[in-house]
mmCIF file of C-alpha atoms in Angstrom:
data_model
loop_
_atom_site.group_PDB
_atom_site.id
_atom_site.type_symbol
_atom_site.label_atom_id
_atom_site.label_comp_id
_atom_site.label_asym_id
_atom_site.label_seq_id
_atom_site.Cartn_x
_atom_site.Cartn_y
_atom_site.Cartn_z
ATOM 1 C CA MET A 270 -81.601 145.348 -89.918
ATOM 2 C CA LEU A 271 -78.624 145.561 -87.538
ATOM 3 C CA ALA A 272 -76.187 143.629 -89.734
ATOM 4 C CA ALA A 273 -77.127 145.612 -92.845
ATOM 5 C CA TYR A 274 -76.861 148.894 -90.917
ATOM 6 C CA TYR A 275 -73.418 147.953 -89.586
ATOM 7 C CA ASN A 276 -72.148 147.022 -93.034
ATOM 8 C CA HIS A 277 -73.555 150.208 -94.569
ATOM 9 C CA VAL A 278 -71.949 152.499 -91.988
ATOM 10 C CA ARG A 279 -68.621 150.685 -92.318
ATOM 11 C CA ALA A 280 -68.707 150.846 -96.117
ATOM 12 C CA TYR A 281 -69.562 154.559 -96.418
ATOM 13 C CA LYS A 282 -67.731 156.921 -94.090
ATOM 14 C CA ASN A 283 -69.826 159.848 -95.320
ATOM 15 C CA THR A 284 -73.173 158.159 -94.689
ATOM 16 C CA LEU A 285 -75.822 160.600 -93.519
ATOM 17 C CA VAL A 286 -77.891 158.072 -91.557
ATOM 18 C CA THR A 287 -78.118 158.366 -87.780
ATOM 19 C CA ARG A 288 -75.100 157.012 -85.894
ATOM 20 C CA PHE A 289 -76.005 154.515 -83.178
ATOM 21 C CA PHE A 290 -73.311 153.892 -80.577
ATOM 22 C CA GLY A 291 -75.013 151.525 -78.172
ATOM 23 C CA LEU A 292 -78.176 149.816 -76.952
ATOM 24 C CA HIS A 293 -78.452 149.605 -73.179
ATOM 25 C CA CYS A 294 -80.834 148.325 -70.531
ATOM 26 C CA VAL A 295 -81.304 149.525 -66.963
ATOM 27 C CA LYS A 296 -83.238 147.391 -64.492
ATOM 28 C CA LEU A 297 -85.210 149.477 -62.013
ATOM 29 C CA THR A 298 -85.555 148.161 -58.489
ATOM 30 C CA GLY A 299 -88.311 148.770 -55.991
ATOM 31 C CA ALA A 300 -92.044 148.605 -56.573
ATOM 32 C CA THR A 301 -91.849 149.003 -60.364
ATOM 33 C CA GLN A 302 -89.392 146.178 -61.117
ATOM 34 C CA ARG A 303 -89.145 146.996 -64.795
ATOM 35 C CA LYS A 304 -86.459 147.327 -67.421
ATOM 36 C CA VAL A 305 -85.781 150.522 -69.346
ATOM 37 C CA ARG A 306 -84.020 150.178 -72.679
ATOM 38 C CA PHE A 307 -82.406 153.088 -74.488
ATOM 39 C CA VAL A 308 -80.047 153.809 -77.349
ATOM 40 C CA ILE A 309 -77.169 156.260 -77.559
ATOM 41 C CA MET A 310 -77.023 158.212 -80.819
ATOM 42 C CA GLY A 311 -74.746 160.857 -82.257
ATOM 43 C CA ASN A 312 -75.785 164.474 -81.737
ATOM 44 C CA LEU A 313 -76.083 166.021 -85.184
ATOM 45 C CA PHE A 314 -75.941 169.556 -83.785
ATOM 46 C CA CYS A 315 -72.934 169.121 -81.497
ATOM 47 C CA SER A 316 -71.138 172.248 -82.689
ATOM 48 C CA GLU A 317 -69.170 175.270 -81.587
ATOM 49 C CA TYR A 318 -71.569 177.335 -83.681
ATOM 50 C CA PRO A 319 -75.125 178.085 -82.522
ATOM 51 C CA ILE A 320 -77.877 176.641 -84.711
ATOM 52 C CA HIS A 321 -80.135 179.506 -85.774
ATOM 53 C CA ARG A 322 -82.638 177.543 -87.881
ATOM 54 C CA ARG A 323 -83.476 173.841 -88.026
ATOM 55 C CA PHE A 324 -85.578 172.026 -90.622
ATOM 56 C CA ASP A 325 -87.046 168.516 -90.646
ATOM 57 C CA LEU A 326 -87.562 167.644 -94.335
ATOM 58 C CA LYS A 327 -89.411 164.620 -95.756
ATOM 59 C CA GLY A 328 -90.698 165.675 -99.154
ATOM 60 C CA SER A 329 -94.360 165.280 -98.157
ATOM 61 C CA SER A 330 -96.791 168.155 -97.712
ATOM 62 C CA HIS A 331 -99.739 166.988 -95.588
ATOM 63 C CA GLY A 332 -99.352 168.416 -92.097
ATOM 64 C CA ARG A 333 -95.779 169.457 -92.801
ATOM 65 C CA THR A 334 -95.741 172.868 -91.164
ATOM 66 C CA THR A 335 -95.010 174.142 -87.685
ATOM 67 C CA ASP A 336 -97.958 174.920 -85.433
ATOM 68 C CA LYS A 337 -96.250 178.031 -84.046
ATOM 69 C CA PRO A 338 -97.092 181.558 -85.208
ATOM 70 C CA GLU A 339 -94.198 183.361 -86.906
ATOM 71 C CA THR A 340 -93.648 185.628 -83.906
ATOM 72 C CA GLU A 341 -92.908 182.603 -81.688
ATOM 73 C CA ILE A 342 -90.463 180.855 -84.028
ATOM 74 C CA ASP A 343 -86.939 180.829 -82.609
ATOM 75 C CA GLU A 344 -83.714 178.787 -82.684
ATOM 76 C CA THR A 345 -85.346 175.855 -80.874
ATOM 77 C CA THR A 346 -88.270 175.536 -83.310
ATOM 78 C CA THR A 347 -88.107 172.601 -85.720
ATOM 79 C CA LEU A 348 -89.521 173.826 -89.015
ATOM 80 C CA LYS A 349 -90.905 171.492 -91.678
ATOM 81 C CA ASP A 350 -91.262 171.182 -95.436
ATOM 82 C CA LEU A 351 -93.884 173.871 -95.923
ATOM 83 C CA ASP A 352 -91.946 176.246 -93.645
ATOM 84 C CA LEU A 353 -88.811 175.994 -95.769
ATOM 85 C CA ASN A 354 -87.696 179.404 -97.021
ATOM 86 C CA PHE A 355 -84.209 178.611 -98.332
ATOM 87 C CA ILE A 356 -82.405 176.648 -101.016
ATOM 88 C CA PHE A 357 -79.076 175.231 -99.829
ATOM 89 C CA ARG A 358 -76.117 175.752 -102.179
ATOM 90 C CA LEU A 359 -73.054 173.514 -101.729
ATOM 91 C CA GLN A 360 -69.632 173.787 -103.311
ATOM 92 C CA ASN A 361 -69.512 171.619 -106.447
ATOM 93 C CA SER A 362 -67.436 168.657 -105.235
ATOM 94 C CA TRP A 363 -69.378 168.469 -101.966
ATOM 95 C CA PHE A 364 -72.675 168.673 -103.825
ATOM 96 C CA GLN A 365 -71.668 165.737 -106.035
ATOM 97 C CA GLU A 366 -70.686 163.684 -102.992
ATOM 98 C CA PHE A 367 -73.921 164.693 -101.259
ATOM 99 C CA CYS A 368 -76.001 163.401 -104.189
ATOM 100 C CA ARG A 369 -74.079 160.128 -104.314
ATOM 101 C CA GLN A 370 -74.463 159.558 -100.580
ATOM 102 C CA VAL A 371 -78.166 160.372 -100.486
ATOM 103 C CA ASP A 372 -78.654 157.813 -103.265
ATOM 104 C CA ARG A 373 -76.694 155.179 -101.322
ATOM 105 C CA ASP A 374 -78.509 155.870 -98.053
ATOM 106 C CA CYS A 375 -81.954 155.844 -99.694
ATOM 107 C CA ASP A 376 -81.164 152.564 -101.464
ATOM 108 C CA PHE A 377 -80.166 151.050 -98.121
ATOM 109 C CA LEU A 378 -83.313 152.268 -96.346
ATOM 110 C CA GLU A 379 -85.533 151.106 -99.198
ATOM 111 C CA GLN A 380 -83.981 147.635 -99.122
ATOM 112 C CA GLU A 381 -84.651 147.449 -95.391
ATOM 113 C CA ARG A 382 -88.296 148.534 -95.945
ATOM 114 C CA ILE A 383 -87.773 151.712 -93.913
ATOM 115 C CA MET A 384 -89.853 154.861 -94.398
ATOM 116 C CA ASP A 385 -90.885 158.018 -92.536
ATOM 117 C CA TYR A 386 -87.266 159.179 -92.186
ATOM 118 C CA SER A 387 -86.286 162.800 -92.766
ATOM 119 C CA LEU A 388 -83.297 165.013 -93.405
ATOM 120 C CA LEU A 389 -82.611 167.165 -90.372
ATOM 121 C CA VAL A 390 -80.821 170.387 -91.361
ATOM 122 C CA GLY A 391 -79.256 172.887 -88.973
ATOM 123 C CA VAL A 392 -78.257 176.324 -90.232
ATOM 124 C CA HIS A 393 -75.760 178.679 -88.625
ATOM 125 C CA PHE A 394 -75.936 182.151 -90.168
ATOM 126 C CA LYS A 395 -72.542 183.794 -90.334
ATOM 127 C CA ASP A 396 -74.148 187.246 -90.268
ATOM 128 C CA ALA A 397 -76.000 186.430 -87.048
ATOM 129 C CA SER A 398 -72.659 186.154 -85.226
ATOM 130 C CA GLN A 399 -72.116 189.854 -85.843
ATOM 131 C CA GLY A 400 -73.695 192.017 -83.183
ATOM 132 C CA ASP A 401 -74.868 194.704 -85.598
ATOM 133 C CA ALA A 402 -76.412 192.336 -88.132
ATOM 134 C CA GLU A 403 -79.747 193.551 -89.438
ATOM 135 C CA ARG A 404 -82.683 191.182 -89.032
ATOM 136 C CA ASN A 405 -85.671 190.257 -91.165
ATOM 137 C CA GLY A 406 -89.155 189.895 -89.739
ATOM 138 C CA ASP A 407 -88.655 186.156 -89.107
ATOM 139 C CA GLY A 408 -85.489 186.726 -87.077
ATOM 140 C CA THR A 409 -83.002 185.674 -89.763
ATOM 141 C CA PRO A 410 -80.170 188.052 -90.715
ATOM 142 C CA ARG A 411 -80.735 190.496 -93.568
ATOM 143 C CA ALA A 412 -79.656 188.866 -96.821
ATOM 144 C CA SER A 413 -76.678 189.988 -98.863
ATOM 145 C CA ILE A 414 -76.092 189.966 -102.596
ATOM 146 C CA GLU A 415 -72.316 189.565 -102.665
ATOM 147 C CA ASN A 416 -70.027 187.225 -100.735
ATOM 148 C CA GLU A 417 -66.611 188.688 -99.943
ATOM 149 C CA ASP A 418 -65.585 186.501 -97.003
ATOM 150 C CA PRO A 419 -62.667 184.248 -98.078
ATOM 151 C CA PHE A 420 -63.798 181.597 -95.604
ATOM 152 C CA PHE A 421 -66.815 180.939 -97.841
ATOM 153 C CA SER A 422 -65.013 181.517 -101.136
ATOM 154 C CA ASP A 423 -63.463 179.044 -103.568
ATOM 155 C CA GLN A 424 -60.065 179.682 -101.958
ATOM 156 C CA PHE A 425 -61.319 177.955 -98.845
ATOM 157 C CA PHE A 426 -62.051 174.767 -100.732
ATOM 158 C CA SER A 427 -58.755 174.882 -102.628
ATOM 159 C CA ASP A 428 -56.811 174.894 -99.337
ATOM 160 C CA VAL A 429 -56.249 171.170 -98.732
ATOM 161 C CA THR A 430 -55.132 171.663 -95.103
ATOM 162 C CA ARG A 431 -58.612 172.884 -94.179
ATOM 163 C CA TRP A 432 -60.411 169.850 -95.563
ATOM 164 C CA SER A 433 -59.460 167.779 -92.510
ATOM 165 C CA ASN A 434 -62.010 169.794 -90.497
ATOM 166 C CA LEU A 435 -64.798 169.134 -92.992
ATOM 167 C CA LYS A 436 -67.075 166.163 -93.362
ATOM 168 C CA LEU A 437 -70.261 165.716 -95.334
ATOM 169 C CA GLY A 438 -73.027 167.183 -93.180
ATOM 170 C CA ILE A 439 -70.698 168.612 -90.516
ATOM 171 C CA ASN A 440 -69.220 172.132 -90.371
ATOM 172 C CA MET A 441 -69.963 172.709 -94.049
ATOM 173 C CA PRO A 442 -69.528 176.265 -95.381
ATOM 174 C CA ALA A 443 -72.308 176.940 -97.853
ATOM 175 C CA ARG A 444 -74.732 179.568 -99.077
ATOM 176 C CA VAL A 445 -78.502 179.683 -98.785
ATOM 177 C CA GLU A 446 -80.773 181.513 -101.175
ATOM 178 C CA GLN A 447 -84.036 182.975 -99.944
ATOM 179 C CA ILE A 448 -87.218 181.594 -101.517
ATOM 180 C CA VAL A 449 -90.778 182.908 -101.339
ATOM 181 C CA ARG A 450 -94.004 180.984 -101.914
ATOM 182 C CA ARG A 451 -96.392 182.477 -104.392
ATOM 183 C CA ALA A 452 -99.823 183.331 -103.030
ATOM 184 C CA GLY A 453 -102.465 180.757 -103.891
ATOM 185 C CA VAL A 454 -99.962 177.972 -104.688
ATOM 186 C CA GLU A 455 -100.326 175.889 -101.547
ATOM 187 C CA SER A 456 -99.330 172.619 -103.225
ATOM 188 C CA ALA A 457 -95.821 173.838 -104.159
ATOM 189 C CA LEU A 458 -93.256 172.484 -101.704
ATOM 190 C CA ILE A 459 -90.524 174.860 -102.866
ATOM 191 C CA GLY A 460 -90.976 178.571 -103.411
ATOM 192 C CA GLU A 461 -89.423 180.908 -105.956
ATOM 193 C CA PRO A 462 -85.784 182.059 -105.483
ATOM 194 C CA ILE A 463 -85.485 185.824 -105.093
ATOM 195 C CA GLY A 464 -81.708 186.220 -105.472
ATOM 196 C CA GLU A 465 -80.889 187.060 -101.845
ATOM 197 C CA PHE A 466 -78.150 185.042 -100.149
ATOM 198 C CA HIS A 467 -76.689 184.237 -96.730
ATOM 199 C CA ASP A 468 -73.301 182.736 -95.903
ATOM 200 C CA VAL A 469 -73.910 179.811 -93.562
ATOM 201 C CA ILE A 470 -72.475 176.703 -91.966
ATOM 202 C CA LEU A 471 -74.645 173.625 -92.429
ATOM 203 C CA TYR A 472 -75.209 170.484 -90.383
ATOM 204 C CA PHE A 473 -77.436 167.743 -91.746
ATOM 205 C CA GLY A 474 -78.199 164.038 -91.514
ATOM 206 C CA ILE A 475 -80.941 161.458 -92.037
ATOM 207 C CA ILE A 476 -82.859 160.717 -88.831
ATOM 208 C CA ASP A 477 -85.748 158.480 -87.679
ATOM 209 C CA ILE A 478 -84.529 155.410 -89.592
ATOM 210 C CA LEU A 479 -86.189 152.710 -87.491
ATOM 211 C CA GLN A 480 -89.763 152.881 -88.789
ATOM 212 C CA ASP A 481 -90.542 150.017 -91.155
ATOM 213 C CA TYR A 482 -93.605 149.827 -93.363
ATOM 214 C CA ASP A 483 -95.568 147.603 -90.991
ATOM 215 C CA ILE A 484 -99.302 146.944 -90.771
ATOM 216 C CA SER A 485 -99.934 150.122 -88.755
ATOM 217 C CA LYS A 486 -98.323 152.280 -91.453
ATOM 218 C CA LYS A 487 -100.204 150.447 -94.197
ATOM 219 C CA LEU A 488 -103.477 151.113 -92.394
ATOM 220 C CA GLU A 489 -102.482 154.753 -91.891
ATOM 221 C CA HIS A 490 -101.783 155.035 -95.611
ATOM 222 C CA ALA A 491 -105.129 153.489 -96.538
ATOM 223 C CA TYR A 492 -107.085 155.705 -94.138
ATOM 224 C CA LYS A 493 -105.374 159.001 -95.028
ATOM 225 C CA SER A 494 -105.505 158.236 -98.762
ATOM 226 C CA MET A 495 -109.288 158.386 -98.581
ATOM 227 C CA GLN A 496 -109.098 161.918 -97.164
ATOM 228 C CA HIS A 497 -106.042 163.437 -98.828
ATOM 229 C CA ASP A 498 -103.857 163.162 -101.915
ATOM 230 C CA PRO A 499 -101.998 159.826 -101.436
ATOM 231 C CA THR A 500 -98.740 161.395 -102.654
ATOM 232 C CA SER A 501 -98.905 164.158 -100.026
ATOM 233 C CA ILE A 502 -98.937 161.970 -96.900
ATOM 234 C CA SER A 503 -95.861 160.639 -95.099
ATOM 235 C CA ALA A 504 -97.013 157.028 -94.770
ATOM 236 C CA VAL A 505 -96.281 155.497 -98.185
ATOM 237 C CA ASP A 506 -94.490 152.410 -99.493
ATOM 238 C CA PRO A 507 -90.682 152.555 -98.936
ATOM 239 C CA LYS A 508 -89.954 152.536 -102.671
ATOM 240 C CA LEU A 509 -92.217 155.539 -103.291
ATOM 241 C CA TYR A 510 -91.000 157.195 -100.109
ATOM 242 C CA ALA A 511 -87.342 156.947 -101.178
ATOM 243 C CA LYS A 512 -88.083 158.344 -104.645
ATOM 244 C CA ARG A 513 -90.142 161.240 -103.306
ATOM 245 C CA PHE A 514 -87.528 162.008 -100.645
ATOM 246 C CA ARG A 515 -84.698 162.066 -103.179
ATOM 247 C CA ASP A 516 -86.603 164.166 -105.686
ATOM 248 C CA PHE A 517 -87.369 166.755 -103.025
ATOM 249 C CA ILE A 518 -83.917 166.858 -101.434
ATOM 250 C CA PHE A 519 -82.218 167.234 -104.815
ATOM 251 C CA ARG A 520 -84.338 170.324 -105.408
ATOM 252 C CA VAL A 521 -83.661 171.789 -101.976
ATOM 253 C CA PHE A 522 -79.890 171.256 -102.276
ATOM 254 C CA THR A 523 -78.078 172.448 -105.361
ATOM 255 C CA ASP A 524 -74.664 173.263 -106.783
ATOM 256 C CA ASN A 525 -73.388 176.732 -105.869
ATOM 257 C CA ALA A 526 -72.474 177.450 -109.497
#
């Protein structure tokens, strides 16, 4: 996979897949006499802005919720598909590039027989940086209906000098729209939009890209399929996984029209 990964990262500067910078080995001396191997990867959330909410999204539903009660959820909690309570709205040109790059990255991962990856999303709420911001019950800032900050307006994107500080998935001004799940509809991955918005800065990338569809994952798929809906579990064939992942992500992210 290494050669294909190298070529993919070189070919697409906006790739969302994890950046690997080195594979190293340390030999321990003493009684243990063993080698420890480790990789150095890019930190997706290396930012001047605090990350207020983080989501790990796969597009599957079985077991895809945090085990923490709502009162214990904070900035360090990694939420999952069934915890998702926002739709992410990108400026049009960035949304188009996002869709193209997700397609390219999924094609690459499918060709390499990789599955079980996810899109890690970090959200910085602009309103949370204000000391007097009102909070909802889950700790997020109170939503607004209108957006009057020029930093998040179309003028921001028309200023070419500011684009040098932007990259797909890094420091991206965007809006999120609150969604609510309807009672009794447990199978729905995405809730209903309620027309309440937040101005945010987004960070996102595709992580966990080293798991191939080996015999252990095939056995996991066979076992869990006898107990649950086969389309709801994470362990599925890479072709199906890529399609399901794309379909879900393209519903979670949309054009801020």
